[in-house]
Every structure is written in C-alpha cells, then in structure tokens.
Amino acid sequence: MELTCKHVVTDAKVENLYTCLTGELKNDMDEFYILSSLHPSSVICGHSREAARYFINQTETFDRGMYGGPVGWFGGKDADFALATGSALVQKGRGSRIFVYSEAGIVKSSKLYDIWQELEFKTRQYESLLEPYTHLEIFPNMNAVWAFLIVEECCRLGITYFCIAPGSRSSPLAVAAAQNRHVSCISCIDERSLAFHALGYGKGSYKLAAVITSSGTALSNLLPAVVEASQDCIPLLLLTADRPPELHDTGANQTINQVNHFGSFVRYFSNLPPPDDKVPARMVLTTIDTAVFRATQEPFGPVHINCAFREPLAGVSCQWNLGSLKGLNMWMSNREPFTKHIRVTQFQFSEELMNTYGQYKEVLDLIGGASRGLLILGCLQTAEETWAALSLAKHLRWPVVPDILSGMRLRKLPFATAESEFSLCFIDLLDHILLGNSVKNWVSPDVVVQVGSKLTSKRVAQLLEDCAPHAYIMVQNHPYRHDPSHILTHRIQASVVDFAVIIREFCTPKEMGSWCKWLQVLNNMVEWEISFQLNADPLLTEPYVSRAVSQSLFPESVWFLGNSMAIRDADMYGLSWSKLPVGLTIDGLGTAIPFSGLRVVGNRGASGIDGVLSTAIGYATGSNQRVVFMVGDISFIHDTNGLTLLRARAERPPITVLVVNNHGGAIFSLLPIADTAPATIFRNFFSTPHDVSISNLCLAHRVKHVIVQTKQELETALLISQEGQLDWVIEIESCIEDNTACHRVLQQSAHHAVNHAFKILSMYSQNTSVKSDTLQFSVLKLEYSRYRIPLNAPATAISMKDQTQEAYREGFILTLFLDNGKRGYGEVAPIGPQNEDLLDVEEQLRFLVHRAHNMSLNYLISLLNNSFSRWIWKDIGIPASSLFPSVCCGLEMAVLSALAASSDSNIADLLLATDKTQNVPSSEVETETRPGKVPSRVQICALIDSEGPPEEVACAAEKLVEQGFHSMKLKVARRSGPLEDVAVIQAVRKKVGNLIEIRVDANRKWTFAQAMQFASHAKDCNLQYIEEPVKFPEDILRFCKESDLFIALDETIADIADQPLDRLSIFVHPKVVATVIKPSRLGGFERAALVAKWAQKHGMMAVVSAAFESSVSLAAYAQFAHYIDNKNLEAVRASGKQDTTAVSHGLGTYSWLRDDVIKKRLQFQVYPKCDRIEVDVDDATTILQNIEVNPDTVKPICVEAKINMYTITVNYKEACFSFHVMDTGINNQNGNIQDKTVVFLHGFLGTGNDWLPLMQALSISARCISIDLPGHGKTHVQKSPTIQNNGNAQSIPFAIDDQDKIGDTNFSIEVLAKVLCGLICQISHEKVVLVGYSMGARIALYMALKFNKQIAAAALISGSPGLQDPYMRMTRSAQDDALAESLLGGDLHSFVEMWYKRETWESLRFHPYFEKVRQERFKHDNLKELAKALTSLSIGRQPSLWHELSGCERPLLVIVGKKDSKFKKIAQQMCNCKVDQPKHEEEGTNQTQQITVLEVDDSGHAVHLENPLPLINAIRKFVMRTLTAAQEA
C-alpha cells in the first residue's frame, strides 16, 4: 500500500485537495465488496455510517441521485467506478491492483488543517481493503531479502506453485514462499517425486512450477524429472540451495559441486552468489526474469538457479546495508516484473512471400501432388494444437493416424459415419493393420506429414522406415531432432497452428480415391475384430482394461498414462467414443465439425517408468481437471512416495489411479528376449516378479483402495470413483502369462481379419461392373411375393395337444434387382404371432420396396463386421434394430445372393473371399498347403416327429439311419412328463446304437425340477446335448452344475440377438457345448456369424438350423453353414488343436415341407464316397441363382401402392385454399376403397412427401392421405370472392362463424382446422384418424378436441398442446415473426440452413437422409405464403389446449423420440392429464379414453424421418383399434 503526496487541483469553479492510495486488494476482496464498503461515503453519511444513514433517511425528502451512488463499470480484466467524492480503478492480474482517488473541496472559509484532516479521514476507510505494504527494510538479514525477491519476482512472472522439499540450507526460500500470500505450496520428503509433481503441474497448467530443494544429493534426485522435462519441452524452475564457495572442496556436510549439475538438460543455468549487501539486489530480479524467459521460450524446458546461502539461515537479525536496494523503488510500487521480456511474433502470408522461400514451396508442391498422403498426429499438448491439426486433416482429406497422445485418438462424433461425412478419415488401428503381410506391402504412402513428435506405435514407425525414401515432413515447434530412423526429408520448425494456416491458404490437395477408403475398410475390420475378441472373452484382460477405461471416461476428465504396457495398450485398444453429448457442437479454427476430443497425457520425453504417479497428481493440480491415471504395478511401486502427494490433497479435483497388477514386468514377455533368454534369467532380471501388497501401501498412506477381478467390478469401480470426490486406487488383478496369451490372440485375429478384408478389396476391385474405389452396384428395385406352403406335420415347436390336422408355413419371397442384370433372392418367414405376424412383416416390406430405389450395394457388406447394419442405416436410413428379425434375415439373404451372383460365386465363397483362380480362402492366403480342406458339402441332422409311442418313434429313427443320417434331433417336453420323453430316448438309442448322435430339444418348456428329472434318467442315453432344458435362462448354469448332460443354447441366443456378446459371457461353461443358430430368429447372417464366432472361440459347436423355411432359405443356410464350418476349422487351427469332426447342421426340417415355393427343390442325399445325408453347396448355389417360382404356393408379385395426386379446393369466406393431396391405398377384394382413412399433416417446412414411405407401408391396412398445408409445397391460399371450379379441383361451401376472420396477412389455427374439416368431408364420409408432426401435430390435436364428428383419433408426433404462460406465447410469437421477416428478407437456402442448426434437429442433422430432407425443403416456391404460415400457425398464437385435454373424447397416441428430452417431458405431462368420461355416449365408448405415450428408440424430434418402422407399426395398430371401435359403436 502506498499513499501519494497530496496535491491541489483547480477546475473552472472549484479547488480540491486530492490524493491517490495505491495498493493490492486482499485475497477475499472484490469490486462488489469495495462498493459495499465505500458506499455511502463518509461525505454523504458521516461517521458512523449506520447512524448517519438513518439520520439522512429521516430528515431528507429528496433523492441525492448520481451524487449519492456509484457510477462506473466492471469488466473481465479491470473495473472503474466513481463515488461521490472519489473514484477507483481496479486492475486484475496477479493480485488485483487498486488505485483509489479521493478529494476534499476547498471553499472560501476552509482551514488548511481541517481540509487535510478531512482527506485523511476519507482515505482511512480504504486502508482496510488493502494488503499491508512490504518494507524491505524490515527483513532481518540479506538471506531473507534475496529469498523474498526471488519468490516475489516468480509470483510477478506467473509462478505461483512452489514444490518444497524439507531442508535446512533452503530454509530462506521455503519461508519466503510459505509467507507469500500469492503462492500455493506443497511439500514432499522425496525430491524425485516432488520434481515429477512439478513437471506434471507444468504439463497441466502450461505454466512453470518452482522446485525448492536443499543442497547435496537432494538436487541430484531432481535429475530424472529434469531429463523428462527437457525431452518433453516442459518449463520448470529449479531453485536449489547451496553452500557458500568457502565450504566447497572442504569436506563440508551436504556439499557437492552443483554448478551445471544438470548439464545440457536445462535451458539456462545461473549460480547466484551468497546474498551480500555489496551486490545490488536488482541482480537477483534480472536473473529470475532471464531464467523464466528462457524456460518459456521455444524450446521450452527446465532452468536451474543455484542459490548459495551463508549462515544464519533462520530469521536472525544482522546488520546490512540498505544501499543494496537502490533502484527498487519503482519495482516496489507496482506488481510488474523488474525486466519485461517482450516477444515479437511476425506472421504474414502472401503467395509471393511463400514462393520466395523455395523450401516452403517444395513442401507445398509435395503435399499438393500427393496421391497416397498420410497425416500422422503425434503428441499435441494444447487444445489449440489439436484444433489446428483437425482443421489440417479436414483440408487435406488424407488418412489420419492419431497417436494416443494427440488428443484425437479418443474422440466423440455424433454417429458412426460422421467422420467420412466431414471429410475425415481416421485410421486409429494402423498398428494392427500392419500385422497383415499383404497389407503391409500395400500401405506405402508417397508423402507423410507428421505434426507433433514421438509415436507410441513401433510398427507405424517401422512402416515409415520401410517406405523410405519417400517425402517425410515433420512439423515441430522446437529445433530438436526427433528422427531416430534418419528418414526425414523435410523438417519445418513452426507451430501446428501456423503450419495449418499455410496449408489451408496455399495448398489444394488431390483426391485420395481408394487409398483412403481402403484404409478405412481395413481399420473398421480390425476394430470389429478387436472388439469381438475383447468382448467375447469373459475374463478381465489388460487390453480390455484399456478399452473399458477409454469408454468410461467423463468428457471433462484427463487420461494420464504410465509408460511401458499402459500407454501401448491404450494406443492399440483404446476406443474412440461413438456419440457426442447432446448440445455439444464445437467449431475449431473454422472446421465446423461436431467433435469432442479427450485429453490423454503421458511422460513420453524420456519414457521412463519413474515418477509417473507424482506427475499425474501434479497434472491434476495444474489443469484443475479430474485425472484417471492408468499405470503398471512396477511403475506404481517405483513411485510409492507419490502417495504422500496424493494424500496431501492440495486444491485439485480427485484422481482415480488404476494399477494393473500382473506382479512383474509384463512388457518383456512380449519382446524377443522372452523367447531367447533362459527361464531363470528372464524371471530374475526381466519380468522381476514381486509380492508387494498394493492394498497395504494404500492403507499406510490412508488412500482409498479397491481390488477388481471381473469386468463388472471394473466398470462399477470406474463409475463410482469418477462420480465421487475422493482419490481412489483401483487395483486390477492380472498375470503375465494371461496377458501374453491375450495379446497374441488379438494380434493373430487382427492378422486374419486384415488379410480377409484386403483380399475382398483386391479381388472385387478388378470386377469391371463395379466402381473400383467403392465396389458398388445400384439397386433397380425390390419385389416381394407371398407364399403359403403345406407341411407334412405341424412345426415341432407346437405342443402335441395344440396340433391340428392341417399345418402351413407362410412368408414372403424377396427379389432384388441390380443394375448389372443380376438378381438376389431372400425369404422372409415370420416366426409366429407372438413375436411378428404377417401383417407386421408386410408393412416393413412395403417400406423397403419404396426405399429400394435409393439403395446401392457393395461387396464390403460380405465382411459381416456390422457392415450390413451400417448399410441399412446409411442406404435405407433406418436402424437395423428396427427391422423384424425375419425381415432383416430375408433382406440380407437377398443382398448376399445378389452380390454372390454378381461375382459368379455363392454366398459361402463370397463370405470366405474365395479366389476362384486359386480356390483358396483369404484366411489361408499365406498357407502353402491346405490339409484338411472342408468339403463343399454340409452334413445334415435329421428332425424326428416325436409324436407317437416310443417304439414307433424308434422305428422312424431307424429308417432315418438307413437313409444315411448319422445325427438326429428329437423334441422333448411335449408329453405329459419327462419320464415319458426318457422312455422315447431310450427306445431310440437302443434301436440306432451308440454311433448315432442324438440331440434333444426342450424348447424351454420344463421347470428346473422337471429338467433335472429328465437329466437323472437320461444320463446313460449318450446324448450329444439337450437344447434349452429349462424355462429361465438363469437356471441354465445351475442345470450345468447339477446334471451330467451337455447343453446347447437356442432361444437364449435369440432373446439377446441385439447385444449377444454382452450377455452370452455368463454361459461360458464346459457343459455348454453348442449354439443352435437360426438366422431368421437372430435377424440375419451377420448376427448369426457373430454368435457362431463366439461359440467357436469358446470351443462350442455352431449349428446352423432352419425354422421350417422353404428351399430358398435352406439353400442359403447350406451355404452359410459351409462358411461356418470353414471358420470353425480356422479357429481350431489358430488354437493349435487338432481338426475336429464336421458338425451336422439342423436343416432336416426340409422333410416337413409337403410342397415348396420353387419347382426344383433342394436335394438332401447321400453322395458318392460318403455314407451320410448331406447337401451340396454347389447345388444350393444353383437353386438360389436360378429360382423358378411355384405358382401353386406363391401369389403374384406385390407392387407399390399407386399414389393419386390431385387438388381439392376449400373456400372459406374470402379465401380460397387449394390443397395438394396425395392419396394411396389398396382396394379390397370387392373393389371398394379401404374403409379406414388416415390423414397425415406435416410440420413446418415439410410437405406431404415426407409421409410417402409411411403411407406405402400402411396402405395395406388403411387408405392413407397426405396434404400439403398452406404455404407449403403445392398448396396455395389466395383471395377469392367467388367459388371456383378449375380442372379437377372441387369446392363446397363450408359454414363458418361470423367472428372468424381471414385476410391477406394471416390465418389462425382455428380457421385452418375448420378448413381441413371441410377438406376431410370431401375425402371421407367416415371418421378419420389424424397423424400430425410438430406443427401438424398441434393442428391434429386441436381438431381432435374440437371436431368429434370428423375425427376418430389423433396420433401426435412431437406435438404440444401449446404454451400456457401468456408471456411465453407473446415471446414466441415475436420470435416467429422475426424468423418470418428474415425469410422474406433473405433467401430460402439461408433460412433452411439456419432453421436446421437449432438444437431441436441435432439428431436429424446426423441422420444419413438429412441431406435429402434439406433438398426437399429448398423446393418451396412461395416464400410469402411460407412466412405467413410461420407467423399465423406459430405456437405463440395458438390457444393453449392443456385445460381441454382432460375433456378429450378421442384417443390420443403421443409419439416422441427418446433423444428428444423436451418433448418427452411434454408427452409425460400430457399423459398425466386426467381424461374425463366422454360427454356424448353415442359418439364414443363408455370407457375412459386414455392418452398413450410411445417413445421411439434411436430418434429425436423428427421421429417419422429418423426411425419410421416402429412408428408405422404403432400407428397401424392404433388406427385399427380406434377405427374398429368407432365403427362398432
């Protein structure tokens, strides 16, 4: 605090005595506290203020106005305000600096002493706000003075975090730091841990931390952290105490040569002399200024100041010369550093300037001319660098290989295909892609640009070395050489930001073509394979830990990685997030990409294992972010003293420490030394096993500890630890042998997956009928026909007492037509009314027929790595999960058979990527010989009709054996008790002998007790397995433990088909020996292949089974079974086991078919040189590619409904509404139009075209009509004083109330509802169901409430009853009016772009059909009418309908998307409204009508566009229910 001299200032009329009080605000003070302390000022209220204020309030009847209150402003960096007799300026920064000006007026009778005292009185109240002034003269000795100067100058330079190691010689520095109010201090007994902690603080805060140590070996312990900081360019300030020169080389205690102790690892060193009053004290300040400047100048790094101190080290008073303080007055009067180092950055661009520098021009030419460019992102340390790299990736459109430390390895994008939509091509798993031998030779970039240094992946680094000499451009902001392979051709010292600007400004890259697309395909394949292996393994493995942690991290968290295996596993198996948090859209450096990256940090300067725990704690402190730290056990034990820092718990967020404890050094087991060193040497000197108790270490430091051993325990611990406010140590039990085996399985499976995908890319890119870069065909059309096949006996799933004389199998045959003339066939066979019936299925088929015109196919679908599901999403625009399983299976069958026909092969060869020229599957492409080749025939298991006495069933089994069957299945649990089934099994076994495989299937019909009764009596029957013996899946493992029978899974798999790997893991048991795979129940071949792969991984049989489908499905299943057998052989060989016997597949249902859908049926027979019934794959191929339909069982082809488009005119007072109508539906057999009518009303900017897919699907059940609402599409409103009839337009008068008004400018929702009722009267004489979306939903709700005679019910999609608050209605009206003005004042394109940027449409924006939706919106041709609709039909002008819901007499179906939180809440509020009894019994039912709410998965606001199939099904059932009830009433 400093008080300037008093001065006299004279203005035009008044003289004032004024002064300025300068100082620093106390830590707990802010501007608002100042105001409350200073106002009212003493000049107004006197002293004391409370009494004076009361007196003034009682005596004065006027307002003192501006004179009585503060005037000014507050900003982010400073504040300036004035009071009645003074003013204040507050400057924020390193402590808030305040300048307070006060004055006293001099009048004619003033006495100088009184004025002087008045000014003293006024300024006195300010002094309590300020920190006391530090007088250097008060320090007891020069040690204290210099220590104060060092610490204070550090504070002024922004160094406010001091890490102090206990010691005597450093006590002046420690005391000075502890007493400085701007400093935060932390202490640790271990200098090594302390230095790493300071290093972590610098990483997290991008600011220096200061380390204070004593002399001697204390500073030697700083060396590891200094090396890491130097290598990683992290600024760090080392303040080391030292003995004075006279004690050196004397044997004095704790005295070593500390000069240049850290050598070249520091950017600057200074050896301060012992404090002396003969040395100007300002020398200390300039030394600190220089050191900090050097630490923060490129290249950043540590600096060392060695501080010698003589005794006395404590605060003992000694005489010292104040003259040494000369020149410090200015420094003491402010808060600025003594020497200000100013950095001048000049960065200008012009094309001429760039061309002047030949090297830059050469780099630009190389990048612009690259055909196979590769962008590698190394360690990026700031968010600015990350965003610059992202903008560079978007501009180049090259494949991007992000290192785990780049900030873009773990990223969030809104949906799976978002990266390609934004011209981003991330290749996260290039490390594993390079495991494929053929791929490794193909991946040969011609230009590599790397930003950020040091890559984690050794294989990627080896690729760059193997591809040399190619153009390899490194961009770094420091001069150090990071080129261990000596292959760099160009090195650019520049920031990533500057380099990105140069490239974006002056370089236009070439299209990459197939180079980028192929790498993405390979990356997706590897990602799928790794995910499968990790999720299919029930054990908690170390790679799974990395994946689980990467997926569990909160967006605001930081993942800090230890070295050795921790960072390598994270780099190989960490998974980028798949979904963006709602509402989060980041625009970085103009990229306009919805993107969220997760910060990942590690000590990769020297990559040592020491000090990482301390560094992570320091990072959390510096960044003020929650840190999840993953480390190995050896590294954790190496830095045990870091637990003292964890326990210290400075002001920082909590830390979760994950210790992967495999009891040794696991990384060495993956290195060549593990195979070459003797076991004893390897164990003692490399793997270094230990028995240290981590839990006891944590207990000793009082740190919370938990140990996890399963996946579920890990996920629970991660969730709890990140939600709480405590530090956690989570110990993950592992072992070196399991870790080694897991890594080898992952690498081996990735190797096979990459080779397989690459073989498909290579083979089919040579096909002249497809585009080489996309491998695509176009779909011309999709057709379907319905069939009905008589069965010889009822399906075996039916109990004996429910069987009837006649049994049929019904379904549909699909035909897919490609533009190359090829066709694909599929069968859709619903499994029963309890799950999906024919009408459900046909709705979806009609939808697909309509959408087929927009579809294209590519060979990559045959990868079965979610490729078919992605194709459904991207090309058809629906989630695959929304298709019924039988529909998904039939469509996939048609797609695969069409692709197989296009390649002149079959489904098995297509899936195996068999090269016909070599007849070798891709999975064995490197194998010179193929011993044990799988025959091209499939063995069949017979299905026995178990009805009848035991002897009769046994005789039937004997006949099957005579026919050539070596395997058969009997149905059980269909008789009166288990013992009857046992009698049948015993009779069959006795008849056929022990060489025949017998399977039984209980179809979940037994209780656990009944199943155990069967098992105890059938244990000697030598059963291969029993399928689904118990009702409840949770009893399966119990049955395995308590019985002697082997188990097969069937219905259990079908029930969890959506996420099989997540839920199947509990069934890994030695007694579970098989999975029965029905593609039509699982939802297609992709899911079936996944289950089969899981089964084969765990040594189970994968049995493909039919569900009484026709020869079309049987032919496809036979080919699929052949594929599964080949994959099983591959899995067996990979595990090192001997080849197993072939599996008999469950296709024996063919004998149940009395007729078939095709004339030439699939043959099941005993082939030459074979002794058992088989089906030939080639025969199945011929059947599926040359289908001749049987007209006796197949009905004619079902075609799309015809759409009739016409105009209906409704005249309303002086207005003429010309509605564009689209009408579709199927006539009944008697030729009459459907008696059920559904009318669709679109939302704002929509048209009736939005409903066409839904109308096509629903047209088999009801007449469907969509209308372009006024202002939209082809509907127009105009003044018309006379009623007109033009062309086919119709017009009838419609009665209205006199109070209804309509003019040129607007029309209300009330008016429009009446007009629409007039239109409905022309369309239908019966009541209709309204289906409305958004604006259309509000109109539909209004009509349902007001017009009972025309409206039977309403389905409301994302609709609202309105706004209840009048102020909100007024506000919304004004907003919509402003939008309408912008529409009229601009152009439609800009308005549409603006409209769909709203948060409401976030889910729709990332739908694959969004671009098509946008293009439809651009077709509106009358902006005036569109703007009129926006204002007139605004929800702000609509009357609130909330109070009328309780009296609603019509059923309401309220439909919302699960992602639409706003309308989910509205829907729930609507549902909670109590609905009274109908007022008119004759017009409704006598039951209370309910408002039903339906939440649709995978959709937001625009449910009908985002996920239409569940909507179609719900609307059809709603329409049928309500209209049938209305007609009956």
mmCIF file of N, CA and C in Angstrom, residues 11 18 66 73 117 168 331 359 373 435 536 598 602 630 649 708 734 813 815 824 852 930 933 955 1080 1373 1381 1407:
data_model
loop_
_atom_site.group_PDB
_atom_site.id
_atom_site.type_symbol
_atom_site.label_atom_id
_atom_site.label_comp_id
_atom_site.label_asym_id
_atom_site.label_seq_id
_atom_site.Cartn_x
_atom_site.Cartn_y
_atom_site.Cartn_z
ATOM 1 N N ASP A 11 -10.297 23.311 -11.051
ATOM 2 C CA ASP A 11 -11.066 23.278 -12.307
ATOM 3 C C ASP A 11 -11.708 24.639 -12.507
ATOM 4 N N TYR A 18 -6.473 16.632 -3.305
ATOM 5 C CA TYR A 18 -6.721 15.225 -3.608
ATOM 6 C C TYR A 18 -5.472 14.403 -3.365
ATOM 7 N N MET A 66 -27.186 10.885 -8.669
ATOM 8 C CA MET A 66 -25.860 10.380 -9.008
ATOM 9 C C MET A 66 -24.839 10.723 -7.918
ATOM 10 N N TRP A 73 -18.239 0.871 -14.282
ATOM 11 C CA TRP A 73 -18.440 -0.386 -14.982
ATOM 12 C C TRP A 73 -17.446 -1.420 -14.456
ATOM 13 N N GLN A 117 -7.169 17.072 7.367
ATOM 14 C CA GLN A 117 -7.707 16.015 8.213
ATOM 15 C C GLN A 117 -8.916 15.333 7.564
ATOM 16 N N SER A 168 17.530 -27.730 5.505
ATOM 17 C CA SER A 168 17.986 -26.576 6.275
ATOM 18 C C SER A 168 18.522 -25.477 5.378
ATOM 19 N N TRP A 331 9.936 -0.832 -8.689
ATOM 20 C CA TRP A 331 9.507 -2.239 -8.597
ATOM 21 C C TRP A 331 8.585 -2.450 -7.406
ATOM 22 N N GLN A 359 12.095 -23.754 -50.103
ATOM 23 C CA GLN A 359 11.823 -24.938 -49.312
ATOM 24 C C GLN A 359 10.331 -25.059 -49.004
ATOM 25 N N GLY A 373 -1.208 -39.715 -49.613
ATOM 26 C CA GLY A 373 -0.727 -38.963 -48.468
ATOM 27 C C GLY A 373 -1.157 -39.587 -47.161
ATOM 28 N N LEU A 435 -0.197 -55.774 -39.283
ATOM 29 C CA LEU A 435 0.059 -57.180 -38.993
ATOM 30 C C LEU A 435 -0.189 -58.059 -40.209
ATOM 31 N N ALA A 536 -15.877 -60.931 -26.251
ATOM 32 C CA ALA A 536 -16.234 -62.349 -26.182
ATOM 33 C C ALA A 536 -15.482 -63.073 -25.075
ATOM 34 N N LEU A 598 -10.741 -36.199 -26.189
ATOM 35 C CA LEU A 598 -10.406 -36.441 -24.795
ATOM 36 C C LEU A 598 -8.907 -36.275 -24.615
ATOM 37 N N GLY A 602 0.961 -38.282 -21.065
ATOM 38 C CA GLY A 602 1.936 -39.241 -20.561
ATOM 39 C C GLY A 602 3.317 -38.616 -20.514
ATOM 40 N N MET A 630 -3.673 -44.495 -15.349
ATOM 41 C CA MET A 630 -3.504 -45.935 -15.527
ATOM 42 C C MET A 630 -2.018 -46.259 -15.583
ATOM 43 N N ARG A 649 -3.391 -33.947 -0.839
ATOM 44 C CA ARG A 649 -4.651 -33.446 -1.409
ATOM 45 C C ARG A 649 -4.702 -31.921 -1.425
ATOM 46 N N VAL A 708 -10.224 -55.220 -8.101
ATOM 47 C CA VAL A 708 -11.251 -55.748 -9.005
ATOM 48 C C VAL A 708 -10.666 -56.926 -9.776
ATOM 49 N N SER A 734 -4.094 -59.260 -12.506
ATOM 50 C CA SER A 734 -3.771 -59.863 -13.793
ATOM 51 C C SER A 734 -2.566 -60.772 -13.588
ATOM 52 N N ILE A 813 -41.266 -64.117 -50.435
ATOM 53 C CA ILE A 813 -40.054 -64.283 -51.224
ATOM 54 C C ILE A 813 -39.667 -62.918 -51.775
ATOM 55 N N THR A 815 -37.164 -60.466 -54.149
ATOM 56 C CA THR A 815 -36.309 -60.453 -55.333
ATOM 57 C C THR A 815 -35.678 -59.073 -55.451
ATOM 58 N N GLY A 824 -30.948 -61.138 -56.679
ATOM 59 C CA GLY A 824 -30.736 -61.823 -55.418
ATOM 60 C C GLY A 824 -32.072 -62.194 -54.817
ATOM 61 N N ALA A 852 -36.139 -48.903 -51.803
ATOM 62 C CA ALA A 852 -35.132 -49.624 -52.593
ATOM 63 C C ALA A 852 -34.599 -48.796 -53.747
ATOM 64 N N ARG A 930 -3.099 -76.850 -47.917
ATOM 65 C CA ARG A 930 -4.345 -76.797 -47.135
ATOM 66 C C ARG A 930 -4.741 -78.186 -46.690
ATOM 67 N N LYS A 933 -8.957 -79.800 -45.939
ATOM 68 C CA LYS A 933 -9.863 -78.846 -46.576
ATOM 69 C C LYS A 933 -11.308 -79.245 -46.310
ATOM 70 N N CYS A 955 -38.606 -96.671 -34.456
ATOM 71 C CA CYS A 955 -38.600 -97.210 -35.814
ATOM 72 C C CYS A 955 -38.385 -96.108 -36.848
ATOM 73 N N SER A 1080 -33.093 -66.621 -39.125
ATOM 74 C CA SER A 1080 -34.346 -65.867 -39.204
ATOM 75 C C SER A 1080 -34.798 -65.376 -37.832
ATOM 76 N N SER A 1373 -44.324 -15.677 -30.256
ATOM 77 C CA SER A 1373 -44.904 -15.009 -31.426
ATOM 78 C C SER A 1373 -43.928 -14.011 -32.021
ATOM 79 N N GLU A 1381 -39.719 -12.556 -40.960
ATOM 80 C CA GLU A 1381 -39.107 -11.390 -41.602
ATOM 81 C C GLU A 1381 -37.766 -11.759 -42.241
ATOM 82 N N HIS A 1407 -28.533 -37.733 -39.315
ATOM 83 C CA HIS A 1407 -29.183 -38.872 -39.961
ATOM 84 C C HIS A 1407 -28.699 -38.941 -41.402
#
